[in-house]
Short mmCIF file of C-alpha atoms and ligand atoms in Angstrom, two decimals:
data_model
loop_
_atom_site.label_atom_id
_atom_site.label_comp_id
_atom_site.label_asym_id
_atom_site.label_seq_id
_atom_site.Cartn_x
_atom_site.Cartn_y
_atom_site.Cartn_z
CA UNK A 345 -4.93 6.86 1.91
CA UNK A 346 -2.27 4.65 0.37
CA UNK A 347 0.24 4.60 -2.32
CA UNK A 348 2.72 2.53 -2.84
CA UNK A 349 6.77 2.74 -3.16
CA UNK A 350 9.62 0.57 -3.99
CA UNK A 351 11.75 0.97 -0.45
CA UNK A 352 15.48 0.87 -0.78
CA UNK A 353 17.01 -3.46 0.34
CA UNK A 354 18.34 -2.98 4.14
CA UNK A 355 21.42 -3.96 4.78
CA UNK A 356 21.73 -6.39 7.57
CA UNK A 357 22.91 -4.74 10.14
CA UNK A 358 19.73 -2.45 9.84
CA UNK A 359 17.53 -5.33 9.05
CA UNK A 360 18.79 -6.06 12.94
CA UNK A 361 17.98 -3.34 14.39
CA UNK A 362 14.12 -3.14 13.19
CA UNK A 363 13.89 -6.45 14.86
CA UNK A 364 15.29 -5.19 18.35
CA UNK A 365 13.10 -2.41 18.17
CA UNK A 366 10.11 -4.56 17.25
CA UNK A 367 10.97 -6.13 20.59
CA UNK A 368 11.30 -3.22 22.16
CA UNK A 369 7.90 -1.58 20.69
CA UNK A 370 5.97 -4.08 22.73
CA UNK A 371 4.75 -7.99 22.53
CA UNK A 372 4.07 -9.92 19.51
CA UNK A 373 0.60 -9.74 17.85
CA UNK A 374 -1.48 -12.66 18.71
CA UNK A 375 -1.83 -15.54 16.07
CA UNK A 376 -4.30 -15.23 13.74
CA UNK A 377 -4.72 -18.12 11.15
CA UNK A 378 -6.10 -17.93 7.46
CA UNK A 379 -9.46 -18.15 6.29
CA UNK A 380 -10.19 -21.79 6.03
CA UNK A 381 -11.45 -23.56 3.23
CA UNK A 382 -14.71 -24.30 5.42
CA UNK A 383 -15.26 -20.70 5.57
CA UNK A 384 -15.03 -19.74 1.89
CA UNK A 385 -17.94 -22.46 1.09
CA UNK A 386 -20.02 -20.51 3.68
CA UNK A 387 -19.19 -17.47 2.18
CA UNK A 388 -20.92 -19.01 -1.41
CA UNK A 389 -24.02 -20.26 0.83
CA UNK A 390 -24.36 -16.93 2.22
CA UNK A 391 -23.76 -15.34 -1.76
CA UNK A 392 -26.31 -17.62 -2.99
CA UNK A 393 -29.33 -16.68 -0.64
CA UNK A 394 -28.24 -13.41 -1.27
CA UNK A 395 -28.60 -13.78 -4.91
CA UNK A 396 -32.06 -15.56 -4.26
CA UNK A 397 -33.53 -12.83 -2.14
CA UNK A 398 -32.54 -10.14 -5.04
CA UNK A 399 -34.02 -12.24 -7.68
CA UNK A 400 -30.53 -13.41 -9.64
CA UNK A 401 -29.57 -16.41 -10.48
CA UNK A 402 -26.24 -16.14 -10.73
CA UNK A 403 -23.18 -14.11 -10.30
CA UNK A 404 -20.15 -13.74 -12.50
CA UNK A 405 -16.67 -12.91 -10.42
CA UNK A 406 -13.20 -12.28 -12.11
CA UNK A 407 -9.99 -12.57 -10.53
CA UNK A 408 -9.97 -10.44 -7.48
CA UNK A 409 -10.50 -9.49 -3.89
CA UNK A 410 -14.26 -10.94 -4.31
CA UNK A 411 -12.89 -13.95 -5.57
CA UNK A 412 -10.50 -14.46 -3.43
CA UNK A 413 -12.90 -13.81 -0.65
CA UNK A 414 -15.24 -16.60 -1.84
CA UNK A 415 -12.76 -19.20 -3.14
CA UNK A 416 -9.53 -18.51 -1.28
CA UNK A 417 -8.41 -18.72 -5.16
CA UNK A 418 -5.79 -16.28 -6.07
CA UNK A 419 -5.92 -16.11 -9.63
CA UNK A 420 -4.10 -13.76 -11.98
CA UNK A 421 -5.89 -11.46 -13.42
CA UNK A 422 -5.07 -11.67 -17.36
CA UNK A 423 -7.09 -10.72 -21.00
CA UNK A 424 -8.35 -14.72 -20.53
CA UNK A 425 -11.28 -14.95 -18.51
CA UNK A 426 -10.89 -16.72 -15.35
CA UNK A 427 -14.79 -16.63 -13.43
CA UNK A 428 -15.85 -18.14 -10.52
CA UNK A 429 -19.47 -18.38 -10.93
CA UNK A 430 -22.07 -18.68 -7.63
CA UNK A 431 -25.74 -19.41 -8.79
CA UNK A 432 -28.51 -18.88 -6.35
CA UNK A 433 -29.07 -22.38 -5.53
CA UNK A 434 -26.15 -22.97 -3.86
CA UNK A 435 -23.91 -24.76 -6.36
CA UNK A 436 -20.93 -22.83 -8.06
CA UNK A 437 -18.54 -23.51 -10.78
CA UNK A 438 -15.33 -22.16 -12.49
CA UNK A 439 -14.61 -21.47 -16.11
CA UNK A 440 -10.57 -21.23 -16.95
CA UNK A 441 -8.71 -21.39 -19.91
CA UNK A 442 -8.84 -24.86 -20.83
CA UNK A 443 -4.51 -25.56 -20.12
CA UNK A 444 -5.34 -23.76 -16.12
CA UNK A 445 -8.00 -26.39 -15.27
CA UNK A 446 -5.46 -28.74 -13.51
CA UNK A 447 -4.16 -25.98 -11.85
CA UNK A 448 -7.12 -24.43 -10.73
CA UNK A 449 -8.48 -27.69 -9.62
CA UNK A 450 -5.88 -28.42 -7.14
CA UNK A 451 -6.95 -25.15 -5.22
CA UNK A 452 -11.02 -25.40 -5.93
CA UNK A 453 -11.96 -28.18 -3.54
CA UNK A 454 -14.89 -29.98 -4.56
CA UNK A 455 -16.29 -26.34 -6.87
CA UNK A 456 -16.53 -27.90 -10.39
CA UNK A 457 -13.74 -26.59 -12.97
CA UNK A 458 -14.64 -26.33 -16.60
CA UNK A 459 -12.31 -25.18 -19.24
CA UNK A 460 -12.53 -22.66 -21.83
CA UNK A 461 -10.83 -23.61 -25.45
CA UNK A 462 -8.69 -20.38 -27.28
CA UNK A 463 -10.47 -20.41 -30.36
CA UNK A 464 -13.67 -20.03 -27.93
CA UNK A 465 -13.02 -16.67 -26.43
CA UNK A 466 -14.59 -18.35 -22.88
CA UNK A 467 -17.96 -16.34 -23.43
CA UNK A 468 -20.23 -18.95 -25.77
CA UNK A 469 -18.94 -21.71 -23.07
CA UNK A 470 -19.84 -19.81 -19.95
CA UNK A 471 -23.39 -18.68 -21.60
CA UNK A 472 -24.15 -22.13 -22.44
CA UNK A 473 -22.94 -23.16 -18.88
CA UNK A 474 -25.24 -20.92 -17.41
CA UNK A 475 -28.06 -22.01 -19.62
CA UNK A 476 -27.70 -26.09 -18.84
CA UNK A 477 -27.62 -24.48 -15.40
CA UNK A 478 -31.10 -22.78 -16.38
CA UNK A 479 -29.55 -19.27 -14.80
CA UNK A 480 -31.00 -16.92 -17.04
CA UNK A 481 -30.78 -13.57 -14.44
CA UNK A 482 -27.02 -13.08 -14.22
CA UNK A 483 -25.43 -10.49 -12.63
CA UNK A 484 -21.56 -9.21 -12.66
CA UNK A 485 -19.41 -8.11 -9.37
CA UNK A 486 -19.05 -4.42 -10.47
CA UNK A 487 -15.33 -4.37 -10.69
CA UNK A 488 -15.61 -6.48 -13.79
CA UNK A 489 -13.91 -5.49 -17.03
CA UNK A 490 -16.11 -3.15 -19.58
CA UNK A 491 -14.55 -5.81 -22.43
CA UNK A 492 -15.62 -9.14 -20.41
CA UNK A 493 -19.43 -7.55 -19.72
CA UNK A 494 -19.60 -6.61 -23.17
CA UNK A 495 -18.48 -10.37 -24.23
CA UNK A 496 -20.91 -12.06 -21.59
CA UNK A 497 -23.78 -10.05 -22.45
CA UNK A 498 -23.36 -10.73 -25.90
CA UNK A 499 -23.08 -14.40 -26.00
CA UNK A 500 -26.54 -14.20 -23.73
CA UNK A 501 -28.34 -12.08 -26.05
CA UNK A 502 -28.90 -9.47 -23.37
CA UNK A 503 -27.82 -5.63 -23.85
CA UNK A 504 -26.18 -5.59 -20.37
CA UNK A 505 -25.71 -7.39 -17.11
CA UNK A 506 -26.87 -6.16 -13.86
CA UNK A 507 -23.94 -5.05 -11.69
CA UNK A 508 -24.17 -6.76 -8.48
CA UNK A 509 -23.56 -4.02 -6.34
CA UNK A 510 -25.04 -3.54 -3.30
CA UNK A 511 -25.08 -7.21 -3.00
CA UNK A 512 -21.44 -7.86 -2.92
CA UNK A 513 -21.77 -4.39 -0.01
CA UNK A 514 -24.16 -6.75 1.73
CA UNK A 515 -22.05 -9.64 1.66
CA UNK A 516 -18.89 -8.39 2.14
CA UNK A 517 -19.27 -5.07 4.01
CA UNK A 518 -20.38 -6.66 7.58
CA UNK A 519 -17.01 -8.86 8.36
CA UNK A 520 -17.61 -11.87 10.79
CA UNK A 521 -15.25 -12.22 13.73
CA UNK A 522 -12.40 -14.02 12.35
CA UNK A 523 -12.35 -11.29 9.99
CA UNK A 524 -12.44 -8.41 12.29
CA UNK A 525 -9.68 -10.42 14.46
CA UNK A 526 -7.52 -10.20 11.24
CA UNK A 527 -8.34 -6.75 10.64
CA UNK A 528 -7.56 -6.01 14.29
CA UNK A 529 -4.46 -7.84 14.51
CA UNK A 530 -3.01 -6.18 11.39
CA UNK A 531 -3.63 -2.80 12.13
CA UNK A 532 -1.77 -4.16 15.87
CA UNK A 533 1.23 -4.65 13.84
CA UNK A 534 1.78 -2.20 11.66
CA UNK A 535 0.95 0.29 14.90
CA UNK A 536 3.67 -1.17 16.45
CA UNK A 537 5.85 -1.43 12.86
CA UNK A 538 5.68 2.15 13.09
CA UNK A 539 6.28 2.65 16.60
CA UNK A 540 9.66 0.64 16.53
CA UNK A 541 10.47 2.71 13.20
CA UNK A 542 10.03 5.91 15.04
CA UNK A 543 12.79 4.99 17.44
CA UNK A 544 14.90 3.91 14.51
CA UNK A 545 14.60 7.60 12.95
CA UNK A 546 18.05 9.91 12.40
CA UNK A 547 19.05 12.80 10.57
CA UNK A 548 19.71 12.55 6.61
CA UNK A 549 17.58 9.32 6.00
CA UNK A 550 15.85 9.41 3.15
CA UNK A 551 11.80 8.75 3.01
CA UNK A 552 12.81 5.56 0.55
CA UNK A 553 15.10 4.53 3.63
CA UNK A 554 12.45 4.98 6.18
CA UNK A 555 9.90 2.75 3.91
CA UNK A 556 12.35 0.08 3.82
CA UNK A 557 12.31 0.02 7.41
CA UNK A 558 8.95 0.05 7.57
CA UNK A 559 8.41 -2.90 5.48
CA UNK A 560 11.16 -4.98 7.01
CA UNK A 561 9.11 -3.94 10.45
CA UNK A 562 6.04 -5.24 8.73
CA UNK A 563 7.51 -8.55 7.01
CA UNK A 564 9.24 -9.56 10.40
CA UNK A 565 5.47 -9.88 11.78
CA UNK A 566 4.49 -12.06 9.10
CA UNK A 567 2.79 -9.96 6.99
CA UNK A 568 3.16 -9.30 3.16
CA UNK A 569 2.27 -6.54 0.64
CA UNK A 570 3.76 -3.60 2.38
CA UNK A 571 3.12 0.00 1.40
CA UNK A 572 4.32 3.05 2.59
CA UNK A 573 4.24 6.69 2.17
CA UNK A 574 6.72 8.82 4.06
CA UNK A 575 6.61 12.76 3.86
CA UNK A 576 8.72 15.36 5.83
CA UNK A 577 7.46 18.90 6.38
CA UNK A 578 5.90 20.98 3.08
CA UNK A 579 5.79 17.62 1.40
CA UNK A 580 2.79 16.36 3.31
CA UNK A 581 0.47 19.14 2.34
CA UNK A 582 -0.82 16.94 -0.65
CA UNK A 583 -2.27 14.01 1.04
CA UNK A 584 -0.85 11.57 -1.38
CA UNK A 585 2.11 14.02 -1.97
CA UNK A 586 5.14 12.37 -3.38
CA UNK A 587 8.35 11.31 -1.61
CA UNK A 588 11.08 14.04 -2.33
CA UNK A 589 15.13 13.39 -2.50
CA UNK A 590 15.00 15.66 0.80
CA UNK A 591 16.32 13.90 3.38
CA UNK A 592 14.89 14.04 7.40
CA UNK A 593 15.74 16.66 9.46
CA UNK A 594 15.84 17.66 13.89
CA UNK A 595 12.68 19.06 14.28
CA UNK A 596 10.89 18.16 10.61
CA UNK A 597 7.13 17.15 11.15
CA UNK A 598 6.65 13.62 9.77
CA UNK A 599 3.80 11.80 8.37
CA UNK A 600 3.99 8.69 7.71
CA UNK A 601 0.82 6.28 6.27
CA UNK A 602 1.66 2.46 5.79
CA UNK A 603 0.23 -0.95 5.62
CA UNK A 604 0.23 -4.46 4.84
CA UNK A 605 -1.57 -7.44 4.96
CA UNK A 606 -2.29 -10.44 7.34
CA UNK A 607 -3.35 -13.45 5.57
CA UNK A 608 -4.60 -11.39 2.88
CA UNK A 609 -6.70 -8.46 5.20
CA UNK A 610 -5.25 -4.93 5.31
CA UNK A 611 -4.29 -2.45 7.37
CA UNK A 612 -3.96 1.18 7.37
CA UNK A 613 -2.53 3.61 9.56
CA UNK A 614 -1.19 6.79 9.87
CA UNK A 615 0.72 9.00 12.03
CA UNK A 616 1.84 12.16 12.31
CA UNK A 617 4.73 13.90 14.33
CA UNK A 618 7.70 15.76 15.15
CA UNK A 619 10.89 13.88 14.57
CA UNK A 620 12.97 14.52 17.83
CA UNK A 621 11.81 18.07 18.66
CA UNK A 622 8.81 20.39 20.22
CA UNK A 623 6.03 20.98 18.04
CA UNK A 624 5.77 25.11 17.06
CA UNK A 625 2.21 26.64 18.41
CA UNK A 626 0.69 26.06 14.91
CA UNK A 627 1.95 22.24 14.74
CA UNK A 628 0.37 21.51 18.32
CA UNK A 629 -2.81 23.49 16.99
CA UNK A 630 -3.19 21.85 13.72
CA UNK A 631 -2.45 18.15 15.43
CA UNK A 632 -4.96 19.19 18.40
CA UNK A 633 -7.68 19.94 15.57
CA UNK A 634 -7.00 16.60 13.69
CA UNK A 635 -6.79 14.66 16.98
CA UNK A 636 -10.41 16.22 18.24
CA UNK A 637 -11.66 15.41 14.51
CA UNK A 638 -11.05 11.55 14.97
CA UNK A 639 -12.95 11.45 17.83
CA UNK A 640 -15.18 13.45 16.97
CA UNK A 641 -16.16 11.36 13.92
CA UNK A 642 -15.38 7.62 15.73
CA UNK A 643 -17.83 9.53 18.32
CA UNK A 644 -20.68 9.50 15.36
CA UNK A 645 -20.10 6.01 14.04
CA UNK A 646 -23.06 3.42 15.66
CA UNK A 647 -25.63 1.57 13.97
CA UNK A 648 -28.40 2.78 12.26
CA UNK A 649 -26.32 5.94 11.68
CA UNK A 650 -25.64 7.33 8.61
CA UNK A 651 -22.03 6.72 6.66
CA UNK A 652 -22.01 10.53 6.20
CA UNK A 653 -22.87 11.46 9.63
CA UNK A 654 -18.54 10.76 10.92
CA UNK A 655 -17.21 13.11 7.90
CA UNK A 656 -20.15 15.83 9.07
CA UNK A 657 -18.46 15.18 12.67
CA UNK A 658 -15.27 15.63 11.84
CA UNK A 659 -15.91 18.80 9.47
CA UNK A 660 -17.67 20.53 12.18
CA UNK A 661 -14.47 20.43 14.44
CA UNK A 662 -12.64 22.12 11.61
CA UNK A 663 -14.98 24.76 11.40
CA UNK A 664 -15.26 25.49 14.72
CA UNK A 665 -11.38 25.33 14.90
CA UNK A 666 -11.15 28.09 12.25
CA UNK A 667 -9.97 25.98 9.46
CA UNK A 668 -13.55 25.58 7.74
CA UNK A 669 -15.93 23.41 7.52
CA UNK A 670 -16.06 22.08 3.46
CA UNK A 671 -12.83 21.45 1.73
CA UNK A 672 -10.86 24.55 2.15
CA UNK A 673 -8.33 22.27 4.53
CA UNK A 674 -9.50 18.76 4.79
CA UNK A 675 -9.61 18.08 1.16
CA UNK A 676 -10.54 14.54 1.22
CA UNK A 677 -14.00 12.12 2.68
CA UNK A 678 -13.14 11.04 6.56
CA UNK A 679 -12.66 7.81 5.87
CA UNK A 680 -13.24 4.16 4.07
CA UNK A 681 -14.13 0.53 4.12
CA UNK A 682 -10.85 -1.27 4.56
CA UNK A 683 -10.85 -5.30 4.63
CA UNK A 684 -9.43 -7.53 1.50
CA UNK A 685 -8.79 -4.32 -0.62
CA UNK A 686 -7.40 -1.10 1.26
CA UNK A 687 -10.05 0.62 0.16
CA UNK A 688 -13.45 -0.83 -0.13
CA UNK A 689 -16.91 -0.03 0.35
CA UNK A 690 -19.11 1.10 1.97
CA UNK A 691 -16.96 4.86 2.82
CA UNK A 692 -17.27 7.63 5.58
CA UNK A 693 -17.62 10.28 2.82
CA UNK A 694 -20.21 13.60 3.05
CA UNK A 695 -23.08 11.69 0.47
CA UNK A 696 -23.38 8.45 1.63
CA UNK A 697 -26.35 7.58 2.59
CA UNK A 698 -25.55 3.67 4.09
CA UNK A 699 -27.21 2.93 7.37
CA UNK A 700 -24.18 1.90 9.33
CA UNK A 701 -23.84 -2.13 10.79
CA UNK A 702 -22.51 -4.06 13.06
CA UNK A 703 -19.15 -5.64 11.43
CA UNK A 704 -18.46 -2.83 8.63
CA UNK A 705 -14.79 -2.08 9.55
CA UNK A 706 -13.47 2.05 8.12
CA UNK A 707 -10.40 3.82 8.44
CA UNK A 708 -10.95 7.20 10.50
CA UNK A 709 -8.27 9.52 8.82
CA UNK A 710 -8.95 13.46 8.84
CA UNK A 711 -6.47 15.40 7.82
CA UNK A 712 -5.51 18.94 7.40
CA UNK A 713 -3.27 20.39 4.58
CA UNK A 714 -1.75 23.79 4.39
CA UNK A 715 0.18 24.07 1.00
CA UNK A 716 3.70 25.08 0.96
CA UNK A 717 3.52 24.82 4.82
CA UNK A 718 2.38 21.52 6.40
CA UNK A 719 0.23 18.51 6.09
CA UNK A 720 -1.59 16.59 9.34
CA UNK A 721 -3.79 13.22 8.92
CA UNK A 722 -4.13 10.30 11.49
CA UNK A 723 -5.57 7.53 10.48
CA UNK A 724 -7.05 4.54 12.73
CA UNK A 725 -8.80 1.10 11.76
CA UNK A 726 -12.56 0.84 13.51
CA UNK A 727 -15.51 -1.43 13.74
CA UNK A 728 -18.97 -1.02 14.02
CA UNK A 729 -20.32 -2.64 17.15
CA UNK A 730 -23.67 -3.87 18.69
CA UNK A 731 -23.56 -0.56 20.38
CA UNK A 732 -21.23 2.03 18.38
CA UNK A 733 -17.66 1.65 17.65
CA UNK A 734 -14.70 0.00 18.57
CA UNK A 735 -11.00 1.01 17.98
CA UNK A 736 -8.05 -1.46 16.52
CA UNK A 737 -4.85 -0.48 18.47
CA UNK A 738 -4.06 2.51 20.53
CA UNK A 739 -5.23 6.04 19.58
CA UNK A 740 -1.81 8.40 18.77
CA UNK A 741 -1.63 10.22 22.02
CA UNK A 742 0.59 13.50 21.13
CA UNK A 743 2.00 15.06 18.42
CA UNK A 744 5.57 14.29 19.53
CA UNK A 745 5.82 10.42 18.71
CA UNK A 746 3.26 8.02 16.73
CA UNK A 747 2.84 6.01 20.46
CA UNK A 748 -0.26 5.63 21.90
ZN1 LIG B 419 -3.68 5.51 4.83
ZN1 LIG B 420 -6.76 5.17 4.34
#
């Protein structure tokens, strides 16, 4: 789950205090560096062969977490077309609008950069690109705009464009290791982001106050694009339930879900407790049921297993819990992809039918949500294994603080 808010600035006198309790949450992440330059050209080879074992000659990529991924390029995304192009024999090439070639070419390497004039609405120049280039089986990355498939597949003379689908799963789904060390090491520090924010928590601060915390926590740690959503009591019953003028009270049950990224790879975490007080009987039971739910479904996730197999895990502890076993209370899918985008495929939802792999990296977040009373979810970052699952961080250990 994620949404995002505009936190309130922090003064610094508070900005001083998130640091001390950053200290005082535990030890500094590990380093981690960016993926290099060296990397992102593998990343094409491995595209390409991919391309040439699904019969395509070449695939069309717009500004965007795949392009990013294999260029290192971040590009705007605007009504111009901007495409990073990877044909199946290896070679690639860019078309830009013709005044960003400079630009683009001091962060392409050695990828060619062609331009695009205005009057040429980039689609006749990238068709007759990919014709020179005798790629005559092009495919699109899915997230592609309706307008610029439309455009493409008229200036080839084809109806439509395949969507490149479960290729770009393939490809991008199964992270390598400096990947999952990313991955790891930013759900590490936002763990411990929230950790030092819990200790920071006092009557009558606002959820805007607590996200500016939050992201101060997660900036201090070198990490960038911070979200946050903060909910006290009845307002956490709708999972992405909006963040009320109430401010926190002794005793209110907290959720909090935030994240951020590390060198452009995201985490995603929540936690949910009782801000300076005992959780009621029905608090400790709902948490309990959550709690045994993540386990229950990280317990199902190995390869060769099926995607759908962790939300049937965790459903079954709800039903056996009393709480049922569909959607009455858990209204949402158990979990998903998380690597570039927050959310990306494949996802730990009830119909998918993916076969699990080694390096495919999900959130694990049930949840249950009682309207007009309360609202539950912990979320963790995992990774497929050799031989099942392993866990980013520490698990939350009780429903009275988000430690481990
Ligand atoms: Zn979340
Ligand atoms: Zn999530």
């Amino acid at each position: 789950m994620q949404t995002s808010t505009e936190p309130a600035a922090l003064d610094e006198a508070r900005a001083a205090e998130v640091a001390a309790a950053l200290a005082e949450a535990g030890p500094a992440a590990d380093p981690v560096g960016p993926v290099t330059p060296a990397e992102h050209a593998a990343r094409r080879t491995r595209c390409a062969a991919l391309l040439a074992a699904a019969g395509l000659d070449a695939l069309v990529v717009e500004p965007g977490a795949t392009q990013r991924y294999l260029s290192g390029v971040d590009a705007s995304l605007s009504e111009r077309l901007t495409a990073l192009v990877v044909l199946a024999d290896g070679s690639c090439f860019w078309l830009v609008p013709g005044f960003e070639v400079e630009r683009v070419r001091g962060s392409a390497g050695d990828v060619e950069v062609l331009g695009w004039q205005e009057h040429e609405y980039a689609f006749a120049p990238l068709a007759s690109a990919l014709r020179r280039r005798r790629a005559e089986r092009v495919a699109v990355e899915p997230a592609l705009r309706a307008f610029q498939l439309a455009g493409l597949a008229l200036a080839l003379g084809q109806e439509t464009l395949p969507l490149a689908t479960g290729l770009l799963r393939d490809l991008r789904g199964c992270k390598d290791e400096h990947e999952l060390a990313l991955l790891r090491s930013a759900s590490e520090r936002t763990q411990r982001a929230l950790l030092a924010v819990s200790r920071l928590l006092r009557p009558g601060l606002t959820a805007l106050e607590i996200g500016a915390l939050l992201r101060h926590a997660h900036r201090l740690q070198g990490m960038s694009g911070h979200w946050d959503l903060v909910l006290f009591g009845a307002d956490a019953a709708e999972p992405h339930g909006s963040t009320g003028p109430r401010r926190l009270e002794r005793g209110d049950l907290v959720l909090v879900d935030t994240g951020a990224a590390l060198h452009g790879y995201q985490s995603d975490t929540t936690r949910t407790w009782v801000f300076d007080g005992a959780p009621s009987e029905r608090v400790a039971q709902v948490w309990h049921a959550v709690h045994d739910a993540q386990r229950r479904a990280f317990e199902a996730l190995a390869p060769g297993r099926r995607a759908r197999e962790a939300d049937a895990a965790a459903r079954a502890v709800f039903a056996a819990a009393g709480f049922g076993g569909a959607y009455e209370l858990f209204t949402h899918r158990v979990g998903h992809g998380i690597g570039m985008e927050g959310h990306e495929a494949p996802y730990l939802d009830g119909g998918s039918e993916v076969f699990l792999a080694p390096g495919m990296v999900f959130t694990d977040e049930p949840g249950l949500y009682v309207r007009g009373e309360l609202g539950v979810r912990i979320e963790d970052v995992v990774a497929i294994t050799a031989g099942g699952a392993t866990h980013f961080g520490q698990w939350q250990a009780a429903p009275t603080s988000p430690a481990g």
